[in-house]
PDB file of C-alpha atoms in Angstrom:
ATOM      1  CA  MET V 128     -41.976 244.831 115.985  1.00  0.00           C
ATOM      2  CA  LYS V 129     -40.925 248.520 116.886  1.00  0.00           C
ATOM      3  CA  ILE V 130     -39.173 247.411 120.301  1.00  0.00           C
ATOM      4  CA  LEU V 131     -36.861 245.065 118.338  1.00  0.00           C
ATOM      5  CA  LEU V 132     -36.281 247.691 115.163  1.00  0.00           C
ATOM      6  CA  LEU V 133     -35.525 250.531 117.353  1.00  0.00           C
ATOM      7  CA  PRO V 134     -32.046 248.535 119.159  1.00  0.00           C
ATOM      8  CA  SER V 135     -30.887 247.014 115.679  1.00  0.00           C
ATOM      9  CA  ILE V 136     -31.403 250.799 113.868  1.00  0.00           C
ATOM     10  CA  LEU V 137     -28.845 252.275 117.075  1.00  0.00           C
ATOM     11  CA  MET V 138     -26.445 248.961 116.640  1.00  0.00           C
ATOM     12  CA  LEU V 139     -26.356 249.589 113.158  1.00  0.00           C
ATOM     13  CA  PHE V 140     -25.640 253.429 113.332  1.00  0.00           C
ATOM     14  CA  TRP V 141     -23.170 252.552 116.404  1.00  0.00           C
ATOM     15  CA  VAL V 142     -20.965 250.076 114.609  1.00  0.00           C
ATOM     16  CA  LEU V 143     -20.705 252.669 111.753  1.00  0.00           C
ATOM     17  CA  HIS V 144     -19.858 255.379 113.366  1.00  0.00           C
ATOM     18  CA  HIS V 145     -17.659 253.622 115.031  1.00  0.00           C
ATOM     19  CA  ASN V 146     -15.726 252.175 112.008  1.00  0.00           C
ATOM     20  CA  LEU V 147     -15.771 255.818 110.431  1.00  0.00           C
ATOM     21  CA  ARG V 148     -14.365 257.298 113.536  1.00  0.00           C
ATOM     22  CA  LYS V 149     -11.610 254.393 113.942  1.00  0.00           C
ATOM     23  CA  ASN V 150     -10.678 254.853 109.879  1.00  0.00           C
ATOM     24  CA  ASN V 151     -10.894 258.732 110.205  1.00  0.00           C
ATOM     25  CA  SER V 152      -8.331 258.482 113.421  1.00  0.00           C
ATOM     26  CA  LYS V 153      -5.840 255.900 111.490  1.00  0.00           C
ATOM     27  CA  ASP V 154      -5.414 258.534 108.930  1.00  0.00           C
ATOM     28  CA  PRO V 155      -7.517 261.878 108.832  1.00  0.00           C
ATOM     29  CA  GLN V 156      -5.169 263.417 106.253  1.00  0.00           C
ATOM     30  CA  ASN V 157      -6.012 260.939 103.829  1.00  0.00           C
ATOM     31  CA  VAL V 158      -9.838 261.203 104.406  1.00  0.00           C
ATOM     32  CA  SER V 159      -9.189 264.990 104.507  1.00  0.00           C
ATOM     33  CA  SER V 160      -7.405 264.610 101.263  1.00  0.00           C
ATOM     34  CA  TYR V 161     -10.266 262.023  99.709  1.00  0.00           C
ATOM     35  CA  LEU V 162     -13.116 264.302 100.431  1.00  0.00           C
ATOM     36  CA  ALA V 163     -11.087 267.561  98.733  1.00  0.00           C
ATOM     37  CA  ARG V 164     -10.459 265.658  95.592  1.00  0.00           C
ATOM     38  CA  GLU V 165     -14.137 264.585  95.538  1.00  0.00           C
ATOM     39  CA  ASP V 166     -15.407 268.119  95.713  1.00  0.00           C
ATOM     40  CA  ARG V 167     -12.966 268.917  92.837  1.00  0.00           C
ATOM     41  CA  ALA V 168     -14.309 266.214  90.556  1.00  0.00           C
ATOM     42  CA  ASN V 169     -17.690 266.982  91.542  1.00  0.00           C
ATOM     43  CA  ALA V 170     -16.723 270.545  90.068  1.00  0.00           C
ATOM     44  CA  THR V 171     -15.173 269.536  86.924  1.00  0.00           C
ATOM     45  CA  ARG V 172     -17.263 270.814  83.932  1.00  0.00           C
ATOM     46  CA  ARG V 173     -18.578 268.044  81.461  1.00  0.00           C
ATOM     47  CA  LYS V 174     -15.811 267.357  78.537  1.00  0.00           C
ATOM     48  CA  ASP V 175     -16.188 265.596  75.261  1.00  0.00           C
ATOM     49  CA  LEU V 176     -16.048 262.177  74.936  1.00  0.00           C
ATOM     50  CA  SER V 177     -16.382 261.588  71.177  1.00  0.00           C
ATOM     51  CA  ASP V 178     -12.345 260.678  70.965  1.00  0.00           C
ATOM     52  CA  LEU V 179     -12.280 258.454  73.844  1.00  0.00           C
ATOM     53  CA  PRO V 180     -10.705 254.884  72.644  1.00  0.00           C
ATOM     54  CA  TYR V 181     -13.540 252.963  72.532  1.00  0.00           C
ATOM     55  CA  ILE V 182     -14.002 249.138  71.776  1.00  0.00           C
ATOM     56  CA  GLN V 183     -14.458 248.083  68.005  1.00  0.00           C
ATOM     57  CA  VAL V 184     -16.037 244.523  67.496  1.00  0.00           C
ATOM     58  CA  PRO V 185     -14.270 242.402  64.904  1.00  0.00           C
ATOM     59  CA  LEU V 186     -17.306 240.259  64.326  1.00  0.00           C
ATOM     60  CA  ASN V 187     -15.893 239.267  61.185  1.00  0.00           C
ATOM     61  CA  ASN V 188     -13.001 237.285  62.976  1.00  0.00           C
ATOM     62  CA  PHE V 189     -15.249 235.638  65.423  1.00  0.00           C
ATOM     63  CA  PRO V 190     -16.428 231.827  64.493  1.00  0.00           C
ATOM     64  CA  PHE V 191     -19.847 232.224  64.708  1.00  0.00           C
ATOM     65  CA  ASP V 192     -20.329 230.053  61.892  1.00  0.00           C
ATOM     66  CA  ILE V 193     -18.957 226.576  64.281  1.00  0.00           C
ATOM     67  CA  THR V 194     -21.247 223.732  64.670  1.00  0.00           C
ATOM     68  CA  LEU V 195     -20.456 221.902  67.734  1.00  0.00           C
ATOM     69  CA  ASN V 196     -21.392 218.050  68.174  1.00  0.00           C
ATOM     70  CA  ASP V 197     -22.749 219.089  71.616  1.00  0.00           C
ATOM     71  CA  GLN V 198     -26.364 220.817  71.133  1.00  0.00           C
ATOM     72  CA  LYS V 199     -26.439 222.119  74.737  1.00  0.00           C
ATOM     73  CA  LYS V 200     -23.620 223.801  74.335  1.00  0.00           C
ATOM     74  CA  GLN V 201     -24.448 224.727  70.642  1.00  0.00           C
ATOM     75  CA  SER V 202     -27.872 226.536  72.087  1.00  0.00           C
ATOM     76  CA  LYS V 203     -25.437 228.262  74.290  1.00  0.00           C
ATOM     77  CA  ILE V 204     -23.055 229.709  71.756  1.00  0.00           C
ATOM     78  CA  ASP V 205     -25.887 230.606  69.505  1.00  0.00           C
ATOM     79  CA  GLU V 206     -26.970 233.232  72.263  1.00  0.00           C
ATOM     80  CA  TYR V 207     -23.736 234.697  72.947  1.00  0.00           C
ATOM     81  CA  LYS V 208     -23.353 235.240  69.154  1.00  0.00           C
ATOM     82  CA  LYS V 209     -26.911 237.379  69.712  1.00  0.00           C
ATOM     83  CA  ILE V 210     -25.422 239.087  72.483  1.00  0.00           C
ATOM     84  CA  ILE V 211     -21.989 240.122  70.986  1.00  0.00           C
ATOM     85  CA  CYS V 212     -23.935 241.142  68.156  1.00  0.00           C
ATOM     86  CA  ASN V 213     -26.065 243.611  70.093  1.00  0.00           C
ATOM     87  CA  LEU V 214     -22.836 244.744  71.734  1.00  0.00           C
ATOM     88  CA  SER V 215     -21.223 245.693  68.471  1.00  0.00           C
ATOM     89  CA  GLU V 216     -23.689 248.262  68.243  1.00  0.00           C
ATOM     90  CA  VAL V 217     -23.160 250.000  71.200  1.00  0.00           C
ATOM     91  CA  ARG V 218     -20.010 251.884  72.931  1.00  0.00           C
ATOM     92  CA  MET V 219     -17.715 250.133  74.975  1.00  0.00           C
ATOM     93  CA  LEU V 220     -14.990 251.296  77.300  1.00  0.00           C
ATOM     94  CA  ASN V 221     -12.226 249.672  79.204  1.00  0.00           C
ATOM     95  CA  LEU V 222     -12.110 251.375  81.850  1.00  0.00           C
ATOM     96  CA  ILE V 223     -10.874 248.823  84.566  1.00  0.00           C
ATOM     97  CA  GLY V 224      -8.143 250.578  87.266  1.00  0.00           C
ATOM     98  CA  ILE V 225      -9.970 253.729  87.109  1.00  0.00           C
ATOM     99  CA  SER V 226     -12.205 254.925  89.981  1.00  0.00           C
ATOM    100  CA  ASN V 227     -14.916 256.847  89.685  1.00  0.00           C
ATOM    101  CA  THR V 228     -13.329 259.769  91.237  1.00  0.00           C
ATOM    102  CA  GLU V 229     -10.731 259.690  88.486  1.00  0.00           C
ATOM    103  CA  LEU V 230     -13.585 259.637  86.105  1.00  0.00           C
ATOM    104  CA  LYS V 231     -15.077 262.511  87.348  1.00  0.00           C
ATOM    105  CA  GLU V 232     -11.836 264.485  87.116  1.00  0.00           C
ATOM    106  CA  ALA V 233     -11.007 263.869  83.483  1.00  0.00           C
ATOM    107  CA  TYR V 234     -14.613 263.966  82.028  1.00  0.00           C
ATOM    108  CA  GLY V 235     -17.159 265.621  84.864  1.00  0.00           C
ATOM    109  CA  PRO V 236     -19.661 264.061  87.156  1.00  0.00           C
ATOM    110  CA  ALA V 237     -22.156 264.691  84.358  1.00  0.00           C
ATOM    111  CA  ASN V 238     -20.572 261.970  82.300  1.00  0.00           C
ATOM    112  CA  LEU V 239     -20.121 259.852  84.995  1.00  0.00           C
ATOM    113  CA  GLU V 240     -23.824 257.700  84.061  1.00  0.00           C
ATOM    114  CA  LEU V 241     -22.840 257.240  80.550  1.00  0.00           C
ATOM    115  CA  LEU V 242     -19.170 255.944  81.134  1.00  0.00           C
ATOM    116  CA  THR V 243     -19.738 253.392  83.767  1.00  0.00           C
ATOM    117  CA  ASN V 244     -22.710 252.291  81.096  1.00  0.00           C
ATOM    118  CA  TYR V 245     -19.911 251.863  78.561  1.00  0.00           C
ATOM    119  CA  ASP V 246     -17.882 250.190  80.775  1.00  0.00           C
ATOM    120  CA  GLN V 247     -20.455 247.679  82.024  1.00  0.00           C
ATOM    121  CA  CYS V 248     -21.235 246.902  78.400  1.00  0.00           C
ATOM    122  CA  TYR V 249     -17.281 246.447  78.236  1.00  0.00           C
ATOM    123  CA  SER V 250     -17.817 243.648  80.952  1.00  0.00           C
ATOM    124  CA  ARG V 251     -20.330 241.956  79.341  1.00  0.00           C
ATOM    125  CA  TYR V 252     -18.397 241.829  76.201  1.00  0.00           C
ATOM    126  CA  ILE V 253     -15.240 240.368  77.452  1.00  0.00           C
ATOM    127  CA  ARG V 254     -16.819 237.824  80.089  1.00  0.00           C
ATOM    128  CA  THR V 255     -19.707 236.284  77.140  1.00  0.00           C
ATOM    129  CA  LEU V 256     -16.462 236.433  74.789  1.00  0.00           C
ATOM    130  CA  TRP V 257     -14.588 234.226  77.742  1.00  0.00           C
ATOM    131  CA  LEU V 258     -18.220 232.159  77.670  1.00  0.00           C
ATOM    132  CA  PHE V 259     -17.910 231.158  74.148  1.00  0.00           C
ATOM    133  CA  ALA V 260     -14.244 230.511  74.074  1.00  0.00           C
ATOM    134  CA  ASP V 261     -15.224 227.961  76.759  1.00  0.00           C
ATOM    135  CA  CYS V 262     -18.223 226.667  75.352  1.00  0.00           C
ATOM    136  CA  ILE V 263     -16.249 225.570  71.666  1.00  0.00           C
ATOM    137  CA  TYR V 264     -12.735 224.617  73.097  1.00  0.00           C
ATOM    138  CA  ALA V 265     -13.075 221.029  73.901  1.00  0.00           C
ATOM    139  CA  GLU V 266     -14.319 221.164  69.899  1.00  0.00           C
ATOM    140  CA  TYR V 267     -12.194 223.755  68.445  1.00  0.00           C
ATOM    141  CA  PRO V 268      -9.197 224.832  71.102  1.00  0.00           C
ATOM    142  CA  ASP V 269      -7.159 226.626  68.371  1.00  0.00           C
ATOM    143  CA  LYS V 270     -10.111 229.224  67.493  1.00  0.00           C
ATOM    144  CA  ALA V 271     -10.791 229.189  71.078  1.00  0.00           C
ATOM    145  CA  VAL V 272      -7.611 230.771  71.834  1.00  0.00           C
ATOM    146  CA  GLU V 273      -8.259 232.970  69.467  1.00  0.00           C
ATOM    147  CA  ILE V 274     -10.690 234.675  71.039  1.00  0.00           C
ATOM    148  CA  LEU V 275      -9.060 234.562  74.135  1.00  0.00           C
ATOM    149  CA  GLU V 276      -5.566 236.085  72.828  1.00  0.00           C
ATOM    150  CA  TYR V 277      -8.268 239.152  71.444  1.00  0.00           C
ATOM    151  CA  CYS V 278      -9.676 239.401  75.020  1.00  0.00           C
ATOM    152  CA  LEU V 279      -6.143 239.754  76.464  1.00  0.00           C
ATOM    153  CA  SER V 280      -5.300 242.616  73.634  1.00  0.00           C
ATOM    154  CA  ILE V 281      -8.315 244.322  74.866  1.00  0.00           C
ATOM    155  CA  GLY V 282      -7.782 244.406  78.482  1.00  0.00           C
ATOM    156  CA  THR V 283      -9.399 241.559  80.253  1.00  0.00           C
ATOM    157  CA  ASP V 284      -9.277 240.964  83.298  1.00  0.00           C
ATOM    158  CA  ILE V 285     -11.494 237.890  83.333  1.00  0.00           C
ATOM    159  CA  SER V 286      -9.725 235.337  85.664  1.00  0.00           C
ATOM    160  CA  GLY V 287     -11.143 232.620  83.256  1.00  0.00           C
ATOM    161  CA  THR V 288      -9.422 233.512  80.084  1.00  0.00           C
ATOM    162  CA  TYR V 289      -6.066 233.183  82.220  1.00  0.00           C
ATOM    163  CA  ASP V 290      -6.767 229.957  83.124  1.00  0.00           C
ATOM    164  CA  LEU V 291      -7.557 228.885  79.868  1.00  0.00           C
ATOM    165  CA  LEU V 292      -5.022 230.082  78.098  1.00  0.00           C
ATOM    166  CA  GLY V 293      -2.464 228.843  80.874  1.00  0.00           C
ATOM    167  CA  HIS V 294      -3.550 225.142  80.477  1.00  0.00           C
ATOM    168  CA  TYR V 295      -3.252 225.748  76.573  1.00  0.00           C
ATOM    169  CA  TYR V 296       0.110 226.955  76.557  1.00  0.00           C
ATOM    170  CA  LEU V 297       2.025 224.864  79.016  1.00  0.00           C
ATOM    171  CA  ASP V 298       0.038 221.759  77.153  1.00  0.00           C
ATOM    172  CA  HIS V 299       1.468 222.666  73.691  1.00  0.00           C
ATOM    173  CA  ASP V 300       5.061 223.965  75.615  1.00  0.00           C
ATOM    174  CA  LYS V 301       4.673 227.227  75.070  1.00  0.00           C
ATOM    175  CA  GLU V 302       6.137 228.256  78.169  1.00  0.00           C
ATOM    176  CA  ASP V 303       6.988 232.163  76.812  1.00  0.00           C
ATOM    177  CA  GLN V 304       3.978 232.797  76.157  1.00  0.00           C
ATOM    178  CA  PHE V 305       2.505 231.721  79.242  1.00  0.00           C
ATOM    179  CA  LEU V 306       5.325 233.399  81.276  1.00  0.00           C
ATOM    180  CA  ALA V 307       3.827 236.460  79.468  1.00  0.00           C
ATOM    181  CA  LEU V 308       0.202 235.965  80.605  1.00  0.00           C
ATOM    182  CA  TYR V 309       1.907 237.589  84.157  1.00  0.00           C
ATOM    183  CA  ASP V 310       2.785 240.943  81.858  1.00  0.00           C
ATOM    184  CA  LYS V 311      -1.107 241.219  80.737  1.00  0.00           C
ATOM    185  CA  ILE V 312      -2.861 241.436  84.019  1.00  0.00           C
ATOM    186  CA  PRO V 313      -4.100 244.910  83.921  1.00  0.00           C
ATOM    187  CA  VAL V 314      -4.034 245.830  87.749  1.00  0.00           C
ATOM    188  CA  LYS V 315      -1.739 243.712  89.325  1.00  0.00           C
ATOM    189  CA  ASP V 316      -2.343 244.508  93.188  1.00  0.00           C
ATOM    190  CA  SER V 317      -6.387 244.331  92.437  1.00  0.00           C
ATOM    191  CA  ILE V 318      -8.425 241.995  93.640  1.00  0.00           C
ATOM    192  CA  SER V 319      -8.900 240.394  90.547  1.00  0.00           C
ATOM    193  CA  GLY V 320      -5.352 240.750  88.957  1.00  0.00           C
ATOM    194  CA  LYS V 321      -4.130 238.517  92.504  1.00  0.00           C
ATOM    195  CA  VAL V 322      -6.860 235.968  91.730  1.00  0.00           C
ATOM    196  CA  ILE V 323      -5.466 235.319  88.103  1.00  0.00           C
ATOM    197  CA  ARG V 324      -1.532 235.418  89.393  1.00  0.00           C
ATOM    198  CA  ASN V 325      -2.764 233.052  91.874  1.00  0.00           C
ATOM    199  CA  LYS V 326      -4.467 231.123  89.203  1.00  0.00           C
ATOM    200  CA  LEU V 327      -1.467 231.061  86.590  1.00  0.00           C
ATOM    201  CA  ASP V 328       0.680 230.192  89.386  1.00  0.00           C
ATOM    202  CA  GLN V 329      -1.663 227.028  90.621  1.00  0.00           C
ATOM    203  CA  ILE V 330      -1.656 226.064  87.226  1.00  0.00           C
ATOM    204  CA  LYS V 331       2.569 226.099  86.664  1.00  0.00           C
ATOM    205  CA  PHE V 332       3.274 224.277  89.761  1.00  0.00           C
ATOM    206  CA  SER V 333       1.029 221.583  88.612  1.00  0.00           C
ATOM    207  CA  HIS V 334       2.261 221.632  85.081  1.00  0.00           C
ATOM    208  CA  GLN V 335       5.687 221.279  86.916  1.00  0.00           C
ATOM    209  CA  GLN V 336       4.437 218.670  89.182  1.00  0.00           C
ATOM    210  CA  GLN V 337       2.684 216.750  86.406  1.00  0.00           C
ATOM    211  CA  THR V 338       6.030 216.908  84.491  1.00  0.00           C
ATOM    212  CA  SER V 339       8.350 215.832  87.273  1.00  0.00           C
ATOM    213  CA  THR V 340       5.593 212.743  87.690  1.00  0.00           C
ATOM    214  CA  GLU V 341       6.136 211.624  84.089  1.00  0.00           C
ATOM    215  CA  GLN V 342      10.102 211.883  84.235  1.00  0.00           C
ATOM    216  CA  VAL V 343      10.391 209.011  87.040  1.00  0.00           C
ATOM    217  CA  PRO V 344      11.312 205.866  85.473  1.00  0.00           C
TER     218      PRO V 344
END
């Protein structure tokens, strides 16, 4: 085992070293600038977090009292309700598109773990809301859309939210609202932003194809 392990470790080390040299040779100035920025960020003093734009959960606005005919989905929404209620008692922040370096620069490295936790809670919140809306959409589409539109208002980047709203808007001849979804993508050049844009493009294309087919006599 030791004979086999040593070459593997050496190979891994060589690959990492090669990639690092490759990146450095491509743009050593950017690497140096990044490292210098990290050093400055790590030296930033802890800042007060009390006035940040924390997400407030509007529990009274969610249709938690609805009953579904589908019992499996009913048990799921009961579970989602518990998660959302629990999250309403903790701090949440939408930090989509903000790097760790930027967070350390703004609030100090001592706050990074706390801010990361707030961001993770927010991510779980918007994902749970999307799952809740998706679960009730077949029986309560209008209520589901209200939840999804609320998610947009707090900056969600869950592609399923845009997917469901995109279909709903075009199915109900709300093209302006569909097109507005493109402008609401939080970070358009991010991976999630590109995924959302591609989904919306596909929905638009499929709808155009369907409309063209229906118009053929």
